[in-house]
Coordinates of C-alpha atoms in Angstrom, one line a residue:
M1 CA -2.7 11.3 33.2
M2 CA -1.1 7.9 33.3
E3 CA 1.4 5.9 35.3
D4 CA 2.9 2.6 34.1
V5 CA 3.2 -0.3 36.5
V6 CA 5.0 -3.1 34.8
S7 CA 5.9 -6.4 36.6
E8 CA 8.3 -9.0 35.4
N9 CA 5.5 -11.4 34.9
D10 CA 3.3 -9.1 32.8
D11 CA 3.5 -8.9 29.1
K12 CA 1.5 -5.7 28.9
P13 CA 2.2 -2.2 30.3
T14 CA -0.6 -1.3 32.7
A15 CA -1.9 2.2 33.3
R16 CA -2.7 4.3 36.3
P17 CA -3.2 8.1 36.2
R18 CA 0.1 10.0 35.7
R19 CA 1.4 12.2 33.0
Y20 CA 1.4 11.7 29.2
D21 CA 4.5 11.5 27.1
C22 CA 2.7 12.7 24.1
D23 CA -0.8 13.3 22.8
V24 CA -0.7 10.9 19.9
L25 CA 1.4 7.8 19.3
V26 CA 1.6 6.7 15.6
V27 CA 2.8 3.1 15.1
G28 CA 4.4 2.8 11.7
G29 CA 6.9 5.0 9.8
G30 CA 5.7 4.3 6.3
I31 CA 4.1 7.0 4.1
V32 CA 0.7 6.7 5.7
G33 CA 2.0 7.0 9.3
L34 CA 4.2 9.9 8.4
S35 CA 1.5 11.6 6.5
T36 CA -0.7 11.3 9.6
A37 CA 1.9 12.8 11.8
Y38 CA 2.4 15.6 9.3
A39 CA -1.4 16.2 9.1
L40 CA -1.7 16.3 12.9
T41 CA 1.0 18.9 13.3
R42 CA -0.6 21.1 10.6
A43 CA -4.1 20.7 11.9
R44 CA -3.3 21.4 15.5
P45 CA 0.1 23.2 16.0
G46 CA 1.6 22.2 19.4
V47 CA 0.0 18.7 19.4
R48 CA 2.6 16.3 20.7
V49 CA 3.1 13.4 18.2
V50 CA 5.6 10.5 18.4
V51 CA 6.0 8.0 15.5
L52 CA 7.3 4.6 16.4
E53 CA 9.0 2.7 13.5
K54 CA 10.5 -0.7 14.0
E55 CA 13.1 -0.3 11.3
A56 CA 16.2 1.9 11.4
C57 CA 14.8 4.3 8.8
P58 CA 11.4 5.1 7.2
A59 CA 9.6 3.5 4.2
L60 CA 11.5 0.2 4.0
H61 CA 8.5 -1.9 3.2
Q62 CA 5.4 -1.1 1.1
T63 CA 6.3 2.5 0.7
G64 CA 9.8 1.9 -0.6
R65 CA 9.1 -1.3 -2.6
N66 CA 6.3 -0.2 -5.0
S67 CA 6.5 0.8 -8.6
G68 CA 6.4 4.6 -7.8
V69 CA 3.3 5.2 -9.7
I70 CA 1.0 8.2 -8.9
H71 CA -2.4 6.5 -9.6
S72 CA -5.2 8.5 -11.2
G73 CA -8.1 6.8 -9.4
I74 CA -9.7 5.2 -12.5
Y75 CA -9.9 1.7 -11.2
Y76 CA -11.8 2.2 -8.0
R77 CA -15.5 1.9 -7.2
P78 CA -17.2 5.3 -7.4
G79 CA -17.9 6.7 -4.0
S80 CA -15.2 4.6 -2.3
L81 CA -12.4 6.0 -0.2
K82 CA -9.9 4.7 -2.8
A83 CA -11.7 6.5 -5.6
R84 CA -12.0 9.8 -3.7
F85 CA -8.6 9.9 -2.1
A86 CA -6.6 8.6 -5.1
A87 CA -8.0 11.3 -7.5
Q88 CA -7.5 14.0 -4.8
G89 CA -4.2 12.6 -3.7
A90 CA -2.7 12.4 -7.2
A91 CA -3.0 16.1 -7.7
E92 CA -1.7 16.8 -4.2
M93 CA 1.2 14.4 -4.6
V94 CA 2.4 16.2 -7.7
K95 CA 2.1 19.5 -6.0
F96 CA 3.9 18.2 -2.9
C97 CA 6.8 16.8 -5.0
A98 CA 7.2 20.1 -6.9
E99 CA 7.2 22.1 -3.7
H100 CA 9.9 19.9 -2.0
D101 CA 12.1 19.2 -5.0
I102 CA 11.2 15.5 -5.1
P103 CA 11.8 13.7 -8.4
H104 CA 8.5 13.2 -10.2
E105 CA 6.9 13.4 -13.6
V106 CA 3.3 13.4 -14.9
T107 CA 3.6 10.8 -17.7
G108 CA 0.1 9.6 -18.4
K109 CA -0.5 5.9 -19.0
L110 CA -2.1 3.5 -21.4
I111 CA -4.5 0.7 -20.3
V112 CA -4.4 -1.7 -23.2
A113 CA -6.8 -4.4 -24.3
T114 CA -4.8 -7.0 -26.1
E115 CA -7.7 -9.4 -26.9
R116 CA -11.2 -8.7 -28.2
D117 CA -12.9 -10.3 -25.2
E118 CA -11.2 -7.6 -23.0
L119 CA -13.0 -4.8 -24.9
P120 CA -16.2 -4.8 -22.8
R121 CA -14.1 -4.6 -19.6
L122 CA -12.0 -1.8 -21.1
H123 CA -15.2 0.2 -21.9
A124 CA -16.6 -0.4 -18.5
L125 CA -13.3 0.8 -16.9
A126 CA -13.6 4.0 -19.0
Q127 CA -17.1 4.6 -17.7
R128 CA -15.9 4.0 -14.2
G129 CA -13.1 6.6 -14.7
R130 CA -15.6 9.1 -16.0
E131 CA -17.8 8.6 -12.9
N132 CA -14.8 9.2 -10.8
G133 CA -14.1 12.5 -12.7
I134 CA -10.9 11.2 -14.3
P135 CA -10.0 12.8 -17.7
L136 CA -9.3 10.1 -20.3
R137 CA -9.4 9.2 -23.9
E138 CA -10.3 5.9 -25.6
L139 CA -7.8 5.0 -28.3
G140 CA -7.6 2.7 -31.3
P141 CA -4.7 0.6 -32.5
A142 CA -3.1 3.4 -34.5
Q143 CA -3.2 5.8 -31.6
I144 CA -1.7 3.2 -29.3
T145 CA 1.2 2.8 -31.8
E146 CA 1.6 6.6 -31.9
R147 CA 2.1 6.8 -28.1
E148 CA 3.9 3.5 -27.6
P149 CA 5.4 2.2 -30.9
H150 CA 6.4 -1.2 -29.6
V151 CA 3.1 -1.9 -27.8
T152 CA 0.2 -3.7 -29.5
G153 CA -3.5 -3.8 -28.6
Q154 CA -7.0 -3.8 -29.8
A155 CA -7.9 -0.6 -28.0
A156 CA -6.7 1.4 -25.0
I157 CA -7.5 4.1 -22.5
H158 CA -5.1 7.0 -22.1
V159 CA -5.2 8.5 -18.6
A160 CA -3.3 11.8 -18.6
T161 CA -3.1 12.4 -14.8
T162 CA -1.0 9.3 -14.0
G163 CA 2.6 10.0 -13.0
I164 CA 5.6 8.6 -11.2
C165 CA 7.6 9.8 -8.2
D166 CA 10.0 8.7 -5.5
Y167 CA 7.8 7.7 -2.5
S168 CA 10.8 7.0 -0.3
A169 CA 11.8 10.6 -0.8
V170 CA 8.2 11.7 -0.1
A171 CA 8.2 9.8 3.2
A172 CA 11.5 11.3 4.2
A173 CA 10.1 14.8 3.5
L174 CA 7.0 14.1 5.5
A175 CA 9.1 12.9 8.4
R176 CA 11.3 16.1 8.2
L177 CA 8.3 18.4 8.0
A178 CA 6.5 16.7 10.9
C179 CA 9.7 16.9 13.1
D180 CA 10.2 20.5 12.1
A181 CA 6.7 21.1 13.5
G182 CA 7.5 19.4 16.8
A183 CA 6.8 15.7 16.2
E184 CA 9.3 13.0 17.0
V185 CA 10.1 9.9 15.0
R186 CA 11.7 7.1 16.9
Y187 CA 13.4 4.4 14.8
A188 CA 14.3 0.9 16.0
S189 CA 11.2 1.0 18.2
R190 CA 9.1 -2.1 17.6
V191 CA 5.9 -2.2 19.6
T192 CA 5.5 -5.3 21.7
A193 CA 2.7 -4.5 24.1
I194 CA -0.2 -2.0 24.4
D195 CA -2.5 -1.3 27.3
R196 CA -5.6 0.9 26.8
R197 CA -7.8 2.3 29.5
D198 CA -11.1 3.8 28.5
G199 CA -11.3 7.4 29.5
V200 CA -7.5 7.5 30.2
G201 CA -5.5 6.7 27.1
V202 CA -2.9 4.1 26.1
A203 CA 0.5 2.9 27.3
V204 CA 2.8 1.3 24.8
R205 CA 6.0 -0.7 25.4
T206 CA 8.7 -1.2 22.7
A207 CA 11.2 -4.0 22.3
S208 CA 13.8 -1.9 24.1
G209 CA 11.6 -1.8 27.2
A210 CA 10.7 1.8 26.8
V211 CA 7.1 2.7 27.8
L212 CA 5.3 5.7 26.4
R213 CA 1.9 7.1 27.5
A214 CA -0.4 8.9 25.1
R215 CA -4.0 10.1 24.9
A216 CA -4.5 8.3 21.6
L217 CA -2.8 5.8 19.3
V218 CA -2.9 5.5 15.5
N219 CA -2.1 2.1 14.0
C220 CA -0.4 2.5 10.6
A221 CA 1.6 -0.7 10.9
G222 CA 0.9 -1.9 7.3
L223 CA 1.9 -5.5 7.0
H224 CA 1.5 -5.8 10.8
S225 CA -1.6 -3.7 11.3
D226 CA -3.9 -6.5 12.4
A227 CA -1.4 -7.8 14.9
V228 CA -1.0 -4.3 16.4
A229 CA -4.8 -4.0 16.6
R230 CA -4.9 -7.3 18.5
L231 CA -2.2 -6.0 20.9
A232 CA -4.5 -3.1 21.7
G233 CA -7.3 -5.6 22.6
D234 CA -9.4 -5.2 19.5
A235 CA -10.7 -7.9 17.2
P236 CA -10.2 -6.6 13.6
P237 CA -12.7 -7.9 11.1
A238 CA -10.0 -8.8 8.6
R239 CA -6.5 -10.3 8.7
I240 CA -3.5 -9.3 6.6
V241 CA -2.6 -12.0 4.1
P242 CA 0.7 -11.0 2.5
F243 CA 1.1 -11.3 -1.3
R244 CA 4.5 -10.9 -2.8
G245 CA 4.8 -8.8 -6.0
E246 CA 7.7 -9.9 -8.1
Y247 CA 9.3 -7.6 -10.6
Y248 CA 11.7 -7.8 -13.5
E249 CA 13.3 -4.8 -15.2
L250 CA 14.4 -4.3 -18.8
V251 CA 18.1 -4.5 -19.5
P252 CA 19.3 -1.0 -20.5
S253 CA 19.6 -1.9 -24.2
S254 CA 15.9 -2.7 -24.3
A255 CA 14.6 0.1 -22.1
E256 CA 13.8 2.3 -25.1
L257 CA 11.0 -0.1 -26.0
V258 CA 8.8 1.5 -23.4
R259 CA 8.2 5.3 -23.3
G260 CA 5.9 5.6 -20.3
L261 CA 3.4 3.5 -18.4
V262 CA 1.5 0.6 -20.0
Y263 CA -1.1 -1.5 -18.1
P264 CA -3.3 -4.5 -19.1
V265 CA -7.0 -4.5 -18.5
P266 CA -7.4 -5.6 -14.9
D267 CA -9.4 -8.6 -13.7
P268 CA -12.3 -7.1 -11.8
A269 CA -12.5 -10.2 -9.5
F270 CA -9.0 -9.5 -8.1
P271 CA -7.5 -6.4 -6.6
F272 CA -4.2 -6.7 -8.5
L273 CA -3.6 -4.7 -11.7
G274 CA -1.7 -7.4 -13.6
V275 CA 1.8 -7.3 -15.1
H276 CA 2.5 -3.8 -16.3
L277 CA 5.3 -1.7 -17.7
T278 CA 6.6 1.3 -15.7
R279 CA 9.3 3.7 -16.8
G280 CA 10.5 5.1 -13.5
I281 CA 12.0 8.4 -12.5
D282 CA 15.5 6.8 -13.0
G283 CA 14.7 6.0 -16.6
G284 CA 14.7 2.2 -16.0
V285 CA 11.6 0.1 -16.9
H286 CA 10.1 -2.1 -14.3
I287 CA 7.9 -5.0 -15.3
G288 CA 5.4 -6.6 -12.9
P289 CA 4.3 -7.4 -10.4
N290 CA 2.7 -10.7 -10.4
A291 CA 1.1 -11.7 -7.1
V292 CA 1.9 -14.9 -5.1
P293 CA 1.3 -15.7 -1.4
A294 CA 4.3 -14.7 0.7
L295 CA 5.6 -17.1 3.4
A296 CA 6.2 -14.2 5.8
R297 CA 4.8 -10.7 6.1
E298 CA 8.2 -9.5 4.9
G299 CA 8.8 -12.4 2.7
Y300 CA 10.5 -10.8 -0.3
D301 CA 11.6 -14.1 -1.8
W302 CA 10.7 -17.8 -1.6
R303 CA 13.6 -18.4 0.8
T304 CA 12.2 -16.1 3.5
A305 CA 9.6 -17.9 5.7
H306 CA 8.3 -17.1 9.1
P307 CA 6.7 -20.2 10.5
R308 CA 4.5 -18.4 13.1
E309 CA 3.3 -15.8 10.6
L310 CA 2.6 -18.5 8.0
A311 CA 0.7 -20.6 10.5
A312 CA -1.4 -17.6 11.4
T313 CA -2.2 -17.0 7.8
L314 CA -3.2 -20.6 7.2
A315 CA -5.3 -20.6 10.3
W316 CA -7.4 -17.7 9.1
P317 CA -10.5 -19.2 7.3
G318 CA -10.4 -16.4 4.7
S319 CA -7.1 -17.7 3.4
W320 CA -8.5 -21.1 2.4
R321 CA -11.6 -19.5 0.9
I322 CA -9.4 -17.2 -1.3
A323 CA -7.5 -20.3 -2.5
R324 CA -10.7 -22.2 -3.4
R325 CA -12.3 -19.2 -5.1
H326 CA -9.3 -18.0 -7.1
W327 CA -7.2 -21.1 -7.5
R328 CA -7.1 -20.8 -11.3
Y329 CA -5.9 -17.2 -11.2
G330 CA -3.4 -18.1 -8.4
S331 CA -2.0 -21.0 -10.3
G332 CA -1.2 -18.7 -13.2
E333 CA 0.6 -16.2 -10.9
L334 CA 2.5 -19.1 -9.3
H335 CA 3.6 -20.4 -12.7
R336 CA 4.9 -16.9 -13.7
S337 CA 6.8 -16.7 -10.3
L338 CA 8.6 -20.0 -10.9
S339 CA 9.1 -19.7 -14.7
K340 CA 10.8 -16.8 -16.3
A341 CA 9.5 -18.1 -19.6
A342 CA 5.9 -17.9 -18.4
F343 CA 6.5 -14.4 -17.1
T344 CA 8.0 -13.3 -20.4
T345 CA 5.0 -14.7 -22.2
A346 CA 2.7 -12.5 -20.1
V347 CA 4.8 -9.5 -20.9
R348 CA 4.8 -10.3 -24.6
R349 CA 1.0 -9.8 -24.7
L350 CA 1.7 -6.1 -24.4
L351 CA 5.3 -5.9 -25.7
P352 CA 5.8 -8.6 -28.3
E353 CA 9.5 -7.9 -29.0
I354 CA 10.6 -8.9 -25.5
T355 CA 12.6 -12.1 -24.9
E356 CA 13.8 -13.7 -21.7
E357 CA 17.2 -12.1 -22.2
D358 CA 15.7 -8.7 -22.0
L359 CA 14.5 -9.3 -18.4
R360 CA 16.6 -9.3 -15.3
P361 CA 15.3 -9.7 -11.7
A362 CA 14.4 -6.6 -9.7
P363 CA 13.5 -6.2 -6.0
A364 CA 10.2 -7.6 -4.9
G365 CA 7.5 -6.0 -2.7
V366 CA 4.9 -7.4 -0.4
R367 CA 1.3 -6.2 -0.4
A368 CA -0.6 -6.1 2.9
Q369 CA -4.0 -7.3 1.7
A370 CA -6.8 -7.4 4.3
V371 CA -9.0 -10.5 3.9
L372 CA -12.3 -11.0 5.6
R373 CA -13.2 -14.3 7.3
D374 CA -15.4 -15.3 4.3
G375 CA -12.5 -14.9 1.9
T376 CA -13.5 -11.5 0.6
L377 CA -10.5 -9.4 -0.4
V378 CA -11.2 -6.0 1.2
D379 CA -11.3 -3.6 -1.9
D380 CA -11.3 -0.3 -0.1
F381 CA -9.2 1.5 2.5
L382 CA -10.4 0.1 5.9
I383 CA -10.1 2.5 8.9
D384 CA -11.5 1.2 12.2
E385 CA -12.0 3.2 15.4
A386 CA -11.9 2.0 19.0
P387 CA -11.6 4.0 22.3
H388 CA -8.4 6.2 22.1
T389 CA -7.4 4.3 18.9
V390 CA -7.6 4.5 15.1
H391 CA -6.6 1.4 13.2
V392 CA -5.7 1.6 9.5
L393 CA -6.4 -2.1 8.6
N394 CA -6.2 -2.0 4.8
A395 CA -4.1 0.5 2.9
P396 CA -2.4 -1.1 -0.1
S397 CA -2.1 0.6 -3.5
P398 CA -3.1 3.4 -4.1
A399 CA -2.3 4.3 -0.5
A400 CA 1.0 6.0 -1.4
T401 CA -0.8 8.1 -4.0
A402 CA -3.6 8.9 -1.6
S403 CA -1.3 9.3 1.5
L404 CA -1.9 13.1 2.0
P405 CA -5.7 13.0 2.1
I406 CA -5.6 9.7 4.1
G407 CA -3.3 11.3 6.6
R408 CA -5.8 14.2 7.0
E409 CA -8.7 11.8 7.4
I410 CA -7.0 9.9 10.1
A411 CA -5.8 13.1 11.9
A412 CA -9.4 14.4 11.8
R413 CA -10.7 11.3 13.5
V414 CA -7.9 11.4 16.2
L415 CA -8.5 15.0 17.0
V416 CA -12.3 14.4 17.4
G417 CA -11.4 11.7 19.9
L418 CA -8.9 14.0 21.8
A419 CA -11.6 16.7 22.0
A420 CA -14.1 14.3 23.4
L421 CA -11.5 13.1 26.0
A422 CA -10.7 16.7 27.0
G423 CA -14.4 17.5 27.3

């Protein structure tokens, strides 16, 4: 049991034995945090869960600003958490959407090689998909045209299990279901301080001055996950380096040029999938994203900069090592960000009929990419544990697709810790 003693000169809530306000505090009201709360209430009815979200509503950042794709799991290293959870999560997400009347559709997608030198990578990707148990077909040019008459390519992979959905609606449903089972979601509750006592639990203070005590804390803070880990007194092995993904959309008169989802062959050295075409649940066609460094963790355009966050990114050695290692790739992404003509040229590799007039700007997103000190881009979900604490330190795409099994995995780890504390 915990009692908080907070002096005016302290920046952390300190803990002495008293009572708990809840069993588990979840920091972050995106789809992963809400899935964790939902999984906890299902795994142990009666467990007291409080979700702290700094915004006024859920899913305003990565969850609500992605392309809405239900990924199949074809891209990810066999045996990785991404491969396992994406394939499992895709099937569960379709079922969840159907059960809760959330707009979705299983459309399938094409991954298209537009140049001959991409063919070996395409075939290697097909082999990886088979190793991950993903049903797929390899197609020739005529079969590409049959599925997407306006797309050109040397060869393609058709992945039938890919789909689209409204992830903001999924997050809202998870919040509702968790609350129906006794959880609480507190909005406008930014965490400013954390005190953790081994064998006791955690005390968290929010920007409003409220202090909550819990047996365990789950950090699902996304773009701010490394900062929350440091508040808890931990030293995460990676830092979040934000990359903005910029989108265009086809004007309505050109939307008929794309029937479904069309992707390029990804560069295996980088975790981004390249500029792709996505017909969403609203019938519109989004094109993108490219990937450029953001000047703030929530820097959705070039005008938005946060000097302290930018300084922290630049101070991390991994940031400079990324720049040196991938400068050629990065310069191309930057060029497409600053030049609509260059972006259009990239799109025309897949969709030759497109002109600049067919594209209009669409809302951007920011990817929370964990980067190690040596400049390695963390290519799998990264979940770290400390006393009374589980940190989700890397959960970019396909985390939305995989959110249901990720939530169960996190919940299982938390409950093991609670059982140990009770024992």
